[in-house]
XYZ file of C-alpha atoms in Angstrom:
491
model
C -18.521 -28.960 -4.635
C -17.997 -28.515 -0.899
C -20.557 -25.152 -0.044
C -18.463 -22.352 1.158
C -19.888 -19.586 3.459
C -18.741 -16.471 4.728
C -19.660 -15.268 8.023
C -18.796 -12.760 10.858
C -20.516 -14.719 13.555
C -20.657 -18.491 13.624
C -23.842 -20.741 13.931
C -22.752 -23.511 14.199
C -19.601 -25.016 15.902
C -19.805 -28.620 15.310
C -15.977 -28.276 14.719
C -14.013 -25.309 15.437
C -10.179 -25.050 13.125
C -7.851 -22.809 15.411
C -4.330 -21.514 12.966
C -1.392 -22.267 13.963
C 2.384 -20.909 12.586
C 5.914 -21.010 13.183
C 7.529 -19.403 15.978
C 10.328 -16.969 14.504
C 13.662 -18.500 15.470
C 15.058 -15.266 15.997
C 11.658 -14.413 18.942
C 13.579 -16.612 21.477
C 11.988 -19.135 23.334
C 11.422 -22.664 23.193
C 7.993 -22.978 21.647
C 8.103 -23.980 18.078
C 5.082 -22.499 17.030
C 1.839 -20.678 18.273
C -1.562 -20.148 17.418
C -2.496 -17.053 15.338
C -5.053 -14.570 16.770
C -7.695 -14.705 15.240
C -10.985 -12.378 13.897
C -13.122 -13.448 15.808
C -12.382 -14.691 19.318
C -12.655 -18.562 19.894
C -15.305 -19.280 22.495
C -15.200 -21.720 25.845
C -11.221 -20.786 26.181
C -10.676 -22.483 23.036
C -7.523 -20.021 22.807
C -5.816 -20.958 25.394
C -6.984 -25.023 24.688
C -4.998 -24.764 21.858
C -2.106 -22.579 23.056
C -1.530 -25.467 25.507
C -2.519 -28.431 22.719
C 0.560 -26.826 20.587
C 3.198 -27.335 23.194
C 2.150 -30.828 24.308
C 1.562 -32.032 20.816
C 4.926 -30.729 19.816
C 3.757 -28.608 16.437
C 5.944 -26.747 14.044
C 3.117 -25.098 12.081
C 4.322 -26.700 9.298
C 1.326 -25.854 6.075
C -0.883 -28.913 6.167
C -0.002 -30.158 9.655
C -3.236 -30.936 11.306
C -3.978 -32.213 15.125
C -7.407 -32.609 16.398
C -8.338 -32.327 20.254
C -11.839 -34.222 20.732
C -13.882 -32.095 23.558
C -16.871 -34.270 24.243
C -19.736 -32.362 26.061
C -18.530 -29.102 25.093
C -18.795 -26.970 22.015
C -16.854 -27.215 19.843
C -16.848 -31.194 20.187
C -13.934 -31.147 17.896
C -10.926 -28.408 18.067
C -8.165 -28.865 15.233
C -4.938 -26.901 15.008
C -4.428 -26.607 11.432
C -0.450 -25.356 10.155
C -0.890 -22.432 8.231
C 3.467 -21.894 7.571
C 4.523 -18.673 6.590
C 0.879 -17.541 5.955
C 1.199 -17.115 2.303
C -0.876 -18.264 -0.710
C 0.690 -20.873 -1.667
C 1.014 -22.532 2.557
C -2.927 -21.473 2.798
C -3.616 -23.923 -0.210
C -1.781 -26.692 1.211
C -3.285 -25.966 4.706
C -6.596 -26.340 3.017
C -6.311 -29.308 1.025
C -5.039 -31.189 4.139
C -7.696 -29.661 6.116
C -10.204 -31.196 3.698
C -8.972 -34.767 3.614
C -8.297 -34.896 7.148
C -11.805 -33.860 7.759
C -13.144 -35.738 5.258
C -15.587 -37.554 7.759
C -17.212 -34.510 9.322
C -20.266 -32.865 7.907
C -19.709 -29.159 8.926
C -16.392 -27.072 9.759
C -15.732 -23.010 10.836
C -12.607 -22.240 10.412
C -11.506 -18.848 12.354
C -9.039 -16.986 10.252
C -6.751 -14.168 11.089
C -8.046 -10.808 11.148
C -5.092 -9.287 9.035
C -5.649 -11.845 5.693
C -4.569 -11.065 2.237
C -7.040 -11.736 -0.498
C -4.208 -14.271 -1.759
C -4.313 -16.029 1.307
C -8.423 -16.638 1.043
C -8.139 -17.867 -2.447
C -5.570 -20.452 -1.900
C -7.332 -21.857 1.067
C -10.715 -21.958 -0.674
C -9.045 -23.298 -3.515
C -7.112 -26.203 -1.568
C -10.418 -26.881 0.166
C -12.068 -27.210 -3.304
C -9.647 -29.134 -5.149
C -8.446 -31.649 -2.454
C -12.090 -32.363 -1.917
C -12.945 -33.579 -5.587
C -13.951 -37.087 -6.111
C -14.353 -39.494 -9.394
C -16.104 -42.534 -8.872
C -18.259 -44.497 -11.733
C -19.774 -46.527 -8.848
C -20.691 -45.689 -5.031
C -18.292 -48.385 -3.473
C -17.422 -47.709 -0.334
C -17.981 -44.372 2.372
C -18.310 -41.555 0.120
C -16.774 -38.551 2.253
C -19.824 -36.191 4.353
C -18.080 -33.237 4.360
C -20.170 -30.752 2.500
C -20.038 -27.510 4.317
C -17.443 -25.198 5.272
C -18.004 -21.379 7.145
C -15.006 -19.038 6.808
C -15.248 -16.974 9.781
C -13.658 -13.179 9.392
C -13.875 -9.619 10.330
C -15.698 -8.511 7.230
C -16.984 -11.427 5.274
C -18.039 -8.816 2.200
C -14.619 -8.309 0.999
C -13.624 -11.658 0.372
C -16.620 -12.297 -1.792
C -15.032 -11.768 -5.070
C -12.288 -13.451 -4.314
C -13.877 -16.985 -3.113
C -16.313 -16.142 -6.157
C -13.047 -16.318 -8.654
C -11.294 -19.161 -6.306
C -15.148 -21.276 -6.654
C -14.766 -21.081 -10.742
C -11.420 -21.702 -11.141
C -12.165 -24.459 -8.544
C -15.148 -25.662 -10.668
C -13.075 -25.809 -14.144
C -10.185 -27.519 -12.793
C -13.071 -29.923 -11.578
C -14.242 -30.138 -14.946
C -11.197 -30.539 -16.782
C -10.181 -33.691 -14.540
C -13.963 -35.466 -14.705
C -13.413 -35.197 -19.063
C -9.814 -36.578 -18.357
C -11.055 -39.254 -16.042
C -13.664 -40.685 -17.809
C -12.976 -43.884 -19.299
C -12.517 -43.775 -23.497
C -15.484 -46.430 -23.571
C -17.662 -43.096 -23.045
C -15.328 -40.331 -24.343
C -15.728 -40.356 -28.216
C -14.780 -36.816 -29.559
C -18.219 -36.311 -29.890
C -19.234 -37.025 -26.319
C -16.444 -34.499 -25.855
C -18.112 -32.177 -28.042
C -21.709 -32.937 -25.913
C -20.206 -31.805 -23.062
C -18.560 -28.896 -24.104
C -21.591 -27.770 -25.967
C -23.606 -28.312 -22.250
C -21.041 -26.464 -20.243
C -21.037 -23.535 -22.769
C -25.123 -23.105 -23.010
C -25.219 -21.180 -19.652
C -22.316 -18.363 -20.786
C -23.241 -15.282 -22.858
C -21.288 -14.474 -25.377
C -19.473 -17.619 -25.846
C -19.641 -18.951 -29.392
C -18.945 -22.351 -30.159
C -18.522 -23.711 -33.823
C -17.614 -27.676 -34.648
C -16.498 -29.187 -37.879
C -16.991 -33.050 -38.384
C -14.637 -35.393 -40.810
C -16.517 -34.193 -43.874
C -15.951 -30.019 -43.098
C -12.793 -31.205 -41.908
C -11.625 -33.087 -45.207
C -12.829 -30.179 -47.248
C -10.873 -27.365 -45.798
C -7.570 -29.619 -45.655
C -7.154 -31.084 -41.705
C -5.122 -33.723 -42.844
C -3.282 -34.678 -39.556
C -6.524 -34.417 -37.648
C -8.449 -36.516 -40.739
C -5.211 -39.173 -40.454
C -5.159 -39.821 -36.545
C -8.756 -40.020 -36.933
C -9.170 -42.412 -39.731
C -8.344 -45.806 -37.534
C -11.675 -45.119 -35.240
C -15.348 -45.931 -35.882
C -15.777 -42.979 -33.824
C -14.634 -39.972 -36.243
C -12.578 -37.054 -35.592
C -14.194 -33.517 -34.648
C -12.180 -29.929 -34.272
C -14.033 -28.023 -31.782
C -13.385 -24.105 -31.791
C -14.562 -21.723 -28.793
C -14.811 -18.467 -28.970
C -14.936 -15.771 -25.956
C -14.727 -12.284 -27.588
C -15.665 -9.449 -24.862
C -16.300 -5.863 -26.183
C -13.344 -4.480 -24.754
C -10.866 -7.185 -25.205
C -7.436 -5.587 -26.152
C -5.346 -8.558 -26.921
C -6.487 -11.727 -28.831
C -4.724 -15.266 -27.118
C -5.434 -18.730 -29.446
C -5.158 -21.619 -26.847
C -5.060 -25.391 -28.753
C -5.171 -28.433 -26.613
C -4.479 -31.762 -27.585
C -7.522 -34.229 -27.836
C -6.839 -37.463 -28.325
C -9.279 -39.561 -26.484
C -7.743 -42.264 -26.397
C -4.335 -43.641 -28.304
C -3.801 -47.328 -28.865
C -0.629 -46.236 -30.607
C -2.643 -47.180 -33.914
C -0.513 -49.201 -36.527
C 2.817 -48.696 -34.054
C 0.999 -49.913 -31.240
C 1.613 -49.460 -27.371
C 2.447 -52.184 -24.982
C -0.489 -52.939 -22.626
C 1.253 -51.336 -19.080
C 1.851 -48.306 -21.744
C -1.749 -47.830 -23.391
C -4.008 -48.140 -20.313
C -4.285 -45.242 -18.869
C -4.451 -43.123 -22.440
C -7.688 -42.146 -21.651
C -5.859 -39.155 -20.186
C -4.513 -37.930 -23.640
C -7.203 -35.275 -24.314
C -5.583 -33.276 -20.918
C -4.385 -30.514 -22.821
C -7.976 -30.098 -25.025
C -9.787 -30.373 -21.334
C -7.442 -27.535 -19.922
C -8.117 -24.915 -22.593
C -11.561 -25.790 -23.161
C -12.588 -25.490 -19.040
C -10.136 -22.302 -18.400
C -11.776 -20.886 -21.633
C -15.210 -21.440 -20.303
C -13.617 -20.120 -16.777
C -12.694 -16.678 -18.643
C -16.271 -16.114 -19.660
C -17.949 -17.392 -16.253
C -15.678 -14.954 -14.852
C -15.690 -12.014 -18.325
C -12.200 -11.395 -18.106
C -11.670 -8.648 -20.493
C -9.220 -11.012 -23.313
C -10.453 -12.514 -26.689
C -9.797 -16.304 -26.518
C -10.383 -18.531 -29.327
C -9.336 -21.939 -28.268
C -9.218 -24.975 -30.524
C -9.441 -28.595 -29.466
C -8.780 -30.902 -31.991
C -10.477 -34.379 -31.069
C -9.501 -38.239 -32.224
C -9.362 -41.469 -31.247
C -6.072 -42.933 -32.818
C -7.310 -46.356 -33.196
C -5.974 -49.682 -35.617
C -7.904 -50.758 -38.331
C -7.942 -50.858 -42.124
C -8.249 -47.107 -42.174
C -5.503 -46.346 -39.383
C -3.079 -44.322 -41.233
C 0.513 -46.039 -41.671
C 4.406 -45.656 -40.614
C 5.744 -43.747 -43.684
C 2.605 -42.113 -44.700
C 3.047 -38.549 -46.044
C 0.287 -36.180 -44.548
C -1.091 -33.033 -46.199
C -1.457 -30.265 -43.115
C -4.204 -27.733 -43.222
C -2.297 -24.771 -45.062
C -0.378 -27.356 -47.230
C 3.132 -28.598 -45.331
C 3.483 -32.009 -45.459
C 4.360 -34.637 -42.758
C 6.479 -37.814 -43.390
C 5.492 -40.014 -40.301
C 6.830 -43.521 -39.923
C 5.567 -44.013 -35.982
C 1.851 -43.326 -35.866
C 2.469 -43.199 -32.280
C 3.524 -39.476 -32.430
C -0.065 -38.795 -33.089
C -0.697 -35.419 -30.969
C 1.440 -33.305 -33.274
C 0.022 -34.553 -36.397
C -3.604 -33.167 -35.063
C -1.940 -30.130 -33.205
C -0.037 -28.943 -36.839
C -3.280 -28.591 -37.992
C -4.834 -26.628 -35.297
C -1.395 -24.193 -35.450
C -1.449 -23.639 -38.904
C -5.096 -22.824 -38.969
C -4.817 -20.883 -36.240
C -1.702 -18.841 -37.753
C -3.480 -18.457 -40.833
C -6.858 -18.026 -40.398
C -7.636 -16.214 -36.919
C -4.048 -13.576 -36.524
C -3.699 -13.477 -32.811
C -1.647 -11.862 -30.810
C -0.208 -14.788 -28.480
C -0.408 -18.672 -29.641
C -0.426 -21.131 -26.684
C -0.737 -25.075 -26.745
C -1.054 -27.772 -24.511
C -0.674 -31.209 -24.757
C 0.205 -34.554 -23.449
C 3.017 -34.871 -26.283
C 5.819 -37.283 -25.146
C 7.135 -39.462 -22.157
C 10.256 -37.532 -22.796
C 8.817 -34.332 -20.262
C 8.567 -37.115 -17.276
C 12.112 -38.029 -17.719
C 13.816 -34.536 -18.054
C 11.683 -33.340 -15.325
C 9.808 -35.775 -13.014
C 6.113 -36.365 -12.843
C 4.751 -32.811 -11.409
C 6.529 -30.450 -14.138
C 5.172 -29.583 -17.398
C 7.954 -28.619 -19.956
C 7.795 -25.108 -21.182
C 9.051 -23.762 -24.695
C 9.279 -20.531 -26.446
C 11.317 -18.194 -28.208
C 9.971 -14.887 -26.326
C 11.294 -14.188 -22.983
C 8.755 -12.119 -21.298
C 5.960 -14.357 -22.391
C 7.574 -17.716 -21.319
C 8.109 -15.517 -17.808
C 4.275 -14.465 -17.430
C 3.317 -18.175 -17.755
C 5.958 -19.364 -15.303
C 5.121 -16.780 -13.068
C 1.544 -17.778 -13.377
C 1.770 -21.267 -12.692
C 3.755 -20.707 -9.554
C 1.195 -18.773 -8.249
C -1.275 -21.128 -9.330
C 0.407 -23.453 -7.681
C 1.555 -25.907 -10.901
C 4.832 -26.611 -11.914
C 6.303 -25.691 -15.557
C 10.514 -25.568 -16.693
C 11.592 -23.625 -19.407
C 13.618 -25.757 -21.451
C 15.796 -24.953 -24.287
C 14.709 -25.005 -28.402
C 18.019 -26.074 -29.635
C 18.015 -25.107 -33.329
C 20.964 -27.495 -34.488
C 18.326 -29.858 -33.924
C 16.184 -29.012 -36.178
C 18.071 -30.671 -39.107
C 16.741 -33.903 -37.526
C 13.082 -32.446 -39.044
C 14.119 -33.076 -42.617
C 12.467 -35.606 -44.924
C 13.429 -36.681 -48.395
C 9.752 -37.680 -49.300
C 8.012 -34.657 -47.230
C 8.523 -30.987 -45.938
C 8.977 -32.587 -42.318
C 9.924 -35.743 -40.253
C 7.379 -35.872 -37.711
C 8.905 -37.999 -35.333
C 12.716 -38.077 -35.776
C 14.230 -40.665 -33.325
C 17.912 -38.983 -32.303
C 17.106 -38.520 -28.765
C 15.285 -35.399 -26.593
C 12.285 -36.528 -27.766
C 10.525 -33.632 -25.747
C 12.525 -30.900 -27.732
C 12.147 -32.136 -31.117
C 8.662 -32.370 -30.586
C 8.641 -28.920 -30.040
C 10.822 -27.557 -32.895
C 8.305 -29.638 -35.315
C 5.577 -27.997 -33.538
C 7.157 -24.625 -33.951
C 7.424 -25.120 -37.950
C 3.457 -24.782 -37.948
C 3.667 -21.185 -35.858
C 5.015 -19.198 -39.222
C 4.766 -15.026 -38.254
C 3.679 -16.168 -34.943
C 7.303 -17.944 -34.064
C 8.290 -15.420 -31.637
C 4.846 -15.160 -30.075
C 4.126 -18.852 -30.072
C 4.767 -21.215 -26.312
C 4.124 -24.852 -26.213
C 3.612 -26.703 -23.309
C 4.543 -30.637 -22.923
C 2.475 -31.277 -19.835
C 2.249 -35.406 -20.283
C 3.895 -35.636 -16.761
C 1.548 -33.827 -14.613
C -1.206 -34.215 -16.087
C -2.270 -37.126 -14.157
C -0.936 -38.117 -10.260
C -0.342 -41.684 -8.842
C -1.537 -40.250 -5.386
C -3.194 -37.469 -3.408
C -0.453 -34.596 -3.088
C -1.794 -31.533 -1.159
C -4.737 -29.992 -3.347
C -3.961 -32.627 -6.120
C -6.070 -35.616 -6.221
C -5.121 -39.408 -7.548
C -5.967 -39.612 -11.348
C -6.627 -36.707 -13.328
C -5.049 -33.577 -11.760
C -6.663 -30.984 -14.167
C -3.389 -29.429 -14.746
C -2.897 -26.052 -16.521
C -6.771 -24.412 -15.720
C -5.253 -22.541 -12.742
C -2.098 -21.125 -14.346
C -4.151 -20.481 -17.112
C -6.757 -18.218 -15.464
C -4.300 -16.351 -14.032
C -2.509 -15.765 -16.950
C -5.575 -14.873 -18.941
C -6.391 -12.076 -16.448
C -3.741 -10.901 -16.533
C -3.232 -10.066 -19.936
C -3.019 -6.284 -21.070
């Protein structure tokens, strides 16, 4: 990742960012927007450069606007105006990702920021400079960008330190969750999932990691996980994290989808559909890198999360349309569309979960139907869950963050569409609102934890066609930075 420093004096001005905001309609005036004072004084009249650079270049200060003002023979050789809008969080972090792109090419940046800056403010700029700035590539093709250094230049550099300290890890984990969603499924097996897991965990104290293969698996009953599995040379593997701090107050289970990749099995995809299910496993990358976030960052909350892993292949072994699975716990599944896979393996995660571990809060995440991009786009995860003040903590959390979530509604006249006359449940009834049904089945698995329980359908963004402020094309790593905020935040 880009190094971040924090500094009172610069030492280098290879390329000076000046911030610039709205004017206030209601000032007067004709200028549309100004540049902010900042800390530290700009040097060689820089100031009034770009107080003159602002008018002639027409600016609004919109967040991310960026115009850059080559000085050759002087220093700074480079001045850029850089649109901070209203100066909030959220504008910062769109200020910085465009700030990163758009200097993509340079090797060294200061930026001089206010002197009266919130805390909030630092973190979402550090974190758009982070985030926008990630690259996967499996090859070197092409001009790989040179930025690698950034100086943050304030009043008092010391009390910012936490803060770009917590903005660098949740930074780092979103990082992490998008390279494990990226990489192709030639390479991700759900044990090379497990390897690297098992790497990023050595480094954290405290952090206890257990993982059951298809025979520890069979004999304690993970029959959705042991089905999904079956079809794949490469077998199926639960992985279960623990973080348990001495004074943790309030125990959270976090489950994540894993499939690493889905053909569809037996009910197979069409080509255009299947290719890019390498990304299926975004929910088991979320909870796994926020988890590991928590302890780099020992936030006082017990997390156990559980990721269960499988490659829902076609074969002789690929379980079938119409076959009745046993659950861990005993509930049984009629299925007849094997490509309804993630709840199969996420039932059993719930129900062990429920049974075996009594937590306070139950969250999962998954990439569970195509029915969340067409209720609500490609940026907006689809929220469920019975208890009001939980399902507004997480929504209030991923604003902040940033990500996008929508409550939607758990319709329980629907649930007569769950009923089987071979099975306890229909898996996969096919009456319409895919999105919701999957949900309600879901929610049969949650038992005293009902009202406690949220699910999150996050197939939509969970991947991005394009760059889109601190968002990069491919994997987006969707639900670490909600998720980190939500964690410490919980009493």
């Amino acid at each position: 990742m880009l190094a971040i420093r924090l500094i009172a004096e610069p030492d280098r001005l290879d390329v000076l960012v000046l911030p610039v905001r709205p004017v206030d309609p209601a000032a007067g005036g004709d200028a549309s927007a100004e540049p902010v004072s900042t800390a530290a004084a700009p040097p060689d009249d820089t100031a009034d450069e770009a107080t003159a650079l602002v008018s002639a270049a027409r600016l609004n200060g919109r967040a991310g606007e960026i115009h850059t003002q080559l000085r050759p023979g002087r220093t700074p050789g480079r001045l850029l105006l850089l649109g901070i809008g209203d100066g909030g969080e959220a504008a910062w972090r769109t200020a910085g990702a465009a700030l990163a792109r758009s200097a993509a090419n340079e090797t060294h940046i200061t930026i001089a920021l206010p002197g009266e800056l919130t805390p909030a403010a630092v973190r979402g700029l550090t974190e758009g400079l982070l985030l926008a700035s990630y690259r996967y590539r499996l090859t070197e093709a092409g001009d790989a960008p040179t930025l690698d250094g950034i100086d943050l230049l304030l009043d008092d550099p010391t009390t910012f330190e936490a803060t770009v300290a917590t903005a660098r890890t949740t930074a780092a984990m979103t990082h992490l969750a998008r390279d494990l969603t990226n990489t192709p499924s030639s390479t991700k097996t759900p044990q090379w999932f497990v390897d690297q897991v098992t790497s990023a965990a050595a480094d954290l104290p405290d952090l206890r990691l257990r993982v059951r293969g298809p025979a520890e698996l069979a004999a304690e009953g993970f029959g959705g996980i042991l089905a999904v599995g079956g079809g794949s040379a490469s077998g199926p593997r639960l992985v279960e994290m623990d973080w348990h701090p001495a004074d943790a107050r309030t125990h959270v289970v976090l489950v994540g989808k894993g499939i690493t990749f889905d053909t569809g099995g037996i009910s197979i995809k069409p080509v255009p559909a299947m290719k890019l299910m390498r990304k299926d496993m975004a929910g088991a990358a979320a909870v796994v890198a926020a988890t590991l976030g928590a302890a780099a960052l020992r936030l006082p909350v017990r997390i156990t999360t559980l990721a269960p892993l499988a490659e829902n292949m076609v074969s002789g072994s690929a379980f079938r349309p119409g076959d009745v699975i046993r659950h861990y716990g005993g509930t049984t599944s009629e299925t007849t569309n094997s490509d309804a896979e993630g709840r199969l393996v996420l039932a059993d995660a719930l129900a062990y979960a429920v049974q075996q571990l009594e937590p306070d809060l139950l969250l999962d995440l998954a990439t569970l139907t195509g029915a969340n991009a067409v209720a609500l786009g490609k940026r907006t995860a689809a929220l469920y869950s019975e208890n009001d003040q939980l399902a507004a903590d997480v929504l209030a959390a991923t604003e902040a963050a940033g990500e996008s979530a929508w409550r939607m509604p758990l319709h329980n006249d629907y649930a007569e569409y769950l009923g089987s006359d071979v099975a306890d449940l229909y898996s996969a009834p096919t009456q319409g609102a895919g999105s919701v049904l999957a949900a309600l089945y879901l929610r049969e698995f949650t038992g005293e934890l009902r009202d406690r329980w949220l699910h999150l359908d996050m197939s939509a963004p969970s991947w991005a066609d394009g760059d889109q402020a601190e968002v990069s094309r491919g994997a987006t790593g969707w639900g670490v930075r909600w998720l980190l905020r939500w964690l410490a935040s919980v009493d």
